[in-house]
Tab-separated table of C-alpha atoms in Angstrom:
chain	number	residue	atom	x	y	z
O	1	MET	CA	38.971	-26.199	164.326
O	2	ASN	CA	39.571	-28.152	167.540
O	3	ARG	CA	41.649	-27.028	170.549
O	4	ALA	CA	44.752	-29.037	169.548
O	5	GLU	CA	44.773	-27.497	166.060
O	6	GLN	CA	44.380	-23.984	167.541
O	7	ASP	CA	47.269	-24.590	169.973
O	8	SER	CA	49.470	-25.939	167.166
O	9	ARG	CA	48.702	-22.983	164.911
O	10	GLY	CA	49.328	-20.514	167.742
O	11	ARG	CA	52.690	-22.112	168.522
O	12	LYS	CA	53.743	-21.901	164.897
O	13	GLU	CA	53.131	-18.138	164.987
O	14	TRP	CA	55.837	-17.777	167.643
O	15	VAL	CA	58.583	-19.381	165.558
O	16	GLY	CA	60.792	-16.682	164.009
O	17	LYS	CA	59.669	-13.938	166.403
O	18	GLN	CA	62.412	-11.743	167.872
O	19	PHE	CA	62.606	-10.851	171.578
O	20	GLY	CA	65.661	-8.726	172.292
O	21	ASN	CA	68.640	-10.837	171.184
O	22	LEU	CA	66.557	-14.026	171.075
O	23	THR	CA	64.862	-15.514	168.037
O	24	VAL	CA	62.298	-18.247	168.680
O	25	ALA	CA	63.392	-21.416	166.864
O	26	ALA	CA	61.030	-24.127	168.113
O	27	TYR	CA	58.468	-25.068	170.726
O	28	ASP	CA	60.083	-26.958	173.618
O	29	GLY	CA	56.969	-28.186	175.422
O	30	ARG	CA	54.778	-27.427	178.359
O	31	ARG	CA	56.037	-27.928	181.913
O	32	GLY	CA	54.421	-26.855	185.124
O	33	GLY	CA	51.599	-25.160	183.248
O	34	LYS	CA	53.971	-22.955	181.229
O	35	HIS	CA	55.024	-23.031	177.575
O	36	TYR	CA	58.746	-23.090	176.811
O	37	TRP	CA	60.542	-22.098	173.630
O	38	ARG	CA	63.937	-23.025	172.229
O	39	CYS	CA	65.548	-19.744	171.205
O	40	LEU	CA	68.751	-18.775	169.428
O	41	CYS	CA	70.675	-15.807	170.759
O	42	LYS	CA	72.560	-13.337	168.543
O	43	CYS	CA	75.782	-14.435	170.298
O	44	GLY	CA	75.244	-17.954	168.903
O	45	LYS	CA	74.120	-19.750	172.054
O	46	GLU	CA	70.797	-21.507	172.555
O	47	ALA	CA	68.394	-20.898	175.447
O	48	ILE	CA	65.144	-22.464	176.611
O	49	VAL	CA	62.859	-19.639	177.722
O	50	CYS	CA	59.424	-19.514	179.327
O	51	GLN	CA	56.832	-17.869	177.074
O	52	SER	CA	55.757	-15.411	179.772
O	53	ASN	CA	59.382	-14.237	180.169
O	54	LEU	CA	59.582	-13.588	176.433
O	55	LYS	CA	56.292	-11.658	176.449
O	56	SER	CA	57.249	-9.503	179.434
O	57	SER	CA	60.803	-8.868	178.112
O	58	HIS	CA	62.144	-10.323	181.350
O	59	THR	CA	64.450	-12.568	179.309
O	60	ARG	CA	66.087	-10.863	176.332
O	61	SER	CA	69.200	-12.973	175.811
O	62	CYS	CA	70.844	-16.263	176.732
O	63	GLY	CA	72.547	-14.366	179.543
O	64	CYS	CA	75.162	-12.612	177.436
O	65	LEU	CA	73.538	-9.217	178.094
O	66	SER	CA	73.714	-9.489	181.898
O	67	ASP	CA	75.922	-7.023	183.655
O	68	PRO	CA	78.409	-9.014	185.757
O	69	ARG	CA	78.569	-6.120	188.237
O	70	GLY	CA	74.925	-6.829	189.113
O	71	THR	CA	75.607	-10.495	189.804
O	72	ARG	CA	75.850	-11.487	193.438
O	73	HIS	CA	78.115	-14.279	194.603
O	74	PHE	CA	77.260	-16.189	197.761
O	75	VAL	CA	79.838	-18.338	199.513
O	76	GLU	CA	78.949	-20.128	202.736
O	77	GLY	CA	75.833	-17.961	203.102
O	78	THR	CA	77.713	-14.687	202.685
O	79	CYS	CA	77.300	-12.196	199.842
O	80	ILE	CA	80.843	-11.407	198.716
O	81	GLU	CA	79.913	-8.074	197.103
O	82	SER	CA	78.192	-6.893	200.261
O	83	ILE	CA	81.131	-7.448	202.590
O	84	ARG	CA	83.682	-6.220	200.054
O	85	SER	CA	81.784	-2.972	199.462
O	86	ARG	CA	82.102	-1.220	202.860
O	87	LYS	CA	79.539	1.249	201.522
O	88	VAL	CA	77.233	2.900	204.059
O	89	SER	CA	73.500	2.646	203.344
O	90	ALA	CA	71.703	5.885	202.476
O	91	SER	CA	69.306	5.269	205.375
O	92	ASN	CA	72.162	4.913	207.895
O	93	LYS	CA	72.140	7.903	210.253
O	94	SER	CA	75.366	7.130	212.136
O	95	GLY	CA	77.602	7.125	209.064
O	96	VAL	CA	79.117	3.792	210.168
O	97	ARG	CA	77.993	0.418	208.815
O	98	GLY	CA	76.449	-1.756	211.520
O	99	VAL	CA	76.147	1.051	214.079
O	100	TYR	CA	72.927	2.723	215.155
O	101	PHE	CA	71.626	4.800	218.047
O	102	ASN	CA	69.117	3.136	220.375
O	103	GLN	CA	66.789	5.903	221.587
O	104	ARG	CA	65.367	3.843	224.429
O	105	SER	CA	68.736	3.124	226.039
O	106	GLY	CA	70.433	6.294	224.813
O	107	ARG	CA	73.433	4.264	223.655
O	108	TRP	CA	75.147	3.359	220.386
O	109	ILE	CA	74.698	-0.253	219.282
O	110	ALA	CA	77.243	-2.085	217.130
O	111	GLN	CA	76.435	-5.282	215.240
O	112	ILE	CA	77.726	-7.275	212.315
O	113	THR	CA	75.988	-9.726	209.987
O	114	PHE	CA	78.062	-12.563	208.635
O	115	GLN	CA	77.056	-15.900	207.110
O	116	GLY	CA	73.377	-15.190	207.718
O	117	HIS	CA	73.719	-14.404	211.422
O	118	THR	CA	73.661	-10.979	213.036
O	119	ARG	CA	76.060	-10.746	215.945
O	120	TYR	CA	75.591	-8.157	218.686
O	121	LEU	CA	78.901	-6.434	219.419
O	122	GLY	CA	77.751	-4.327	222.350
O	123	SER	CA	76.282	-0.992	223.354
O	124	PHE	CA	78.515	2.025	223.814
O	125	GLU	CA	78.397	5.539	225.242
O	126	SER	CA	79.915	7.117	222.149
O	127	LEU	CA	79.685	6.647	218.406
O	128	GLU	CA	83.483	6.378	218.237
O	129	GLU	CA	83.532	3.390	220.620
O	130	ALA	CA	80.798	1.624	218.636
O	131	ALA	CA	82.592	2.349	215.347
O	132	GLN	CA	85.823	0.955	216.787
O	133	ALA	CA	84.060	-2.271	217.858
O	134	ARG	CA	82.526	-2.638	214.408
O	135	LYS	CA	85.873	-2.026	212.671
O	136	LYS	CA	87.548	-4.651	214.862
O	137	ALA	CA	84.780	-7.172	214.037
O	138	GLU	CA	85.170	-6.523	210.297
O	139	ALA	CA	88.456	-8.437	210.454
O	140	ILE	CA	86.316	-11.556	209.920
O	141	PHE	CA	85.401	-10.124	206.497
O	142	ASP	CA	89.065	-9.753	205.518
O	143	ASP	CA	89.909	-13.237	206.762
O	144	PHE	CA	86.934	-14.684	204.880
O	145	LEU	CA	87.738	-12.853	201.633
O	146	GLU	CA	91.375	-13.958	201.848
O	147	ARG	CA	90.390	-17.563	202.563
O	148	THR	CA	87.886	-17.688	199.704
O	149	ARG	CA	90.191	-15.779	197.317
O	150	PHE	CA	87.617	-13.093	196.521
O	151	LYS	CA	89.744	-10.168	197.684
């Protein structure tokens, strides 16, 4: 049996196999060194999926199983979920987003990241002053969310 016959036989063995909500319907070709399969999802939609994603269970549906809460939306270089959250990171020691203590200077530093750029808001004697500067700067978040209708 030559290589082409082996490849053809191997591809036929994939048809009908189930991977999560996907059932392999047909071979869709080789692109960029990878094999792709046309699959039918239980929801009725069709998806073209890379063979390695099927094998690893990385892709298990046409997208109908994805949790929309895990989806991130970027507008003008800004992650909407991140600025809407106002949640303080577990590693944050000040308790205020964008505020940290600089040991070398002995002062509190306030900063804000927006549209891919981190802006320095100043250094302050007290945590309260730094927190106030950060809160004032967060007005750009509210303006942005209002303007983009993601509020």
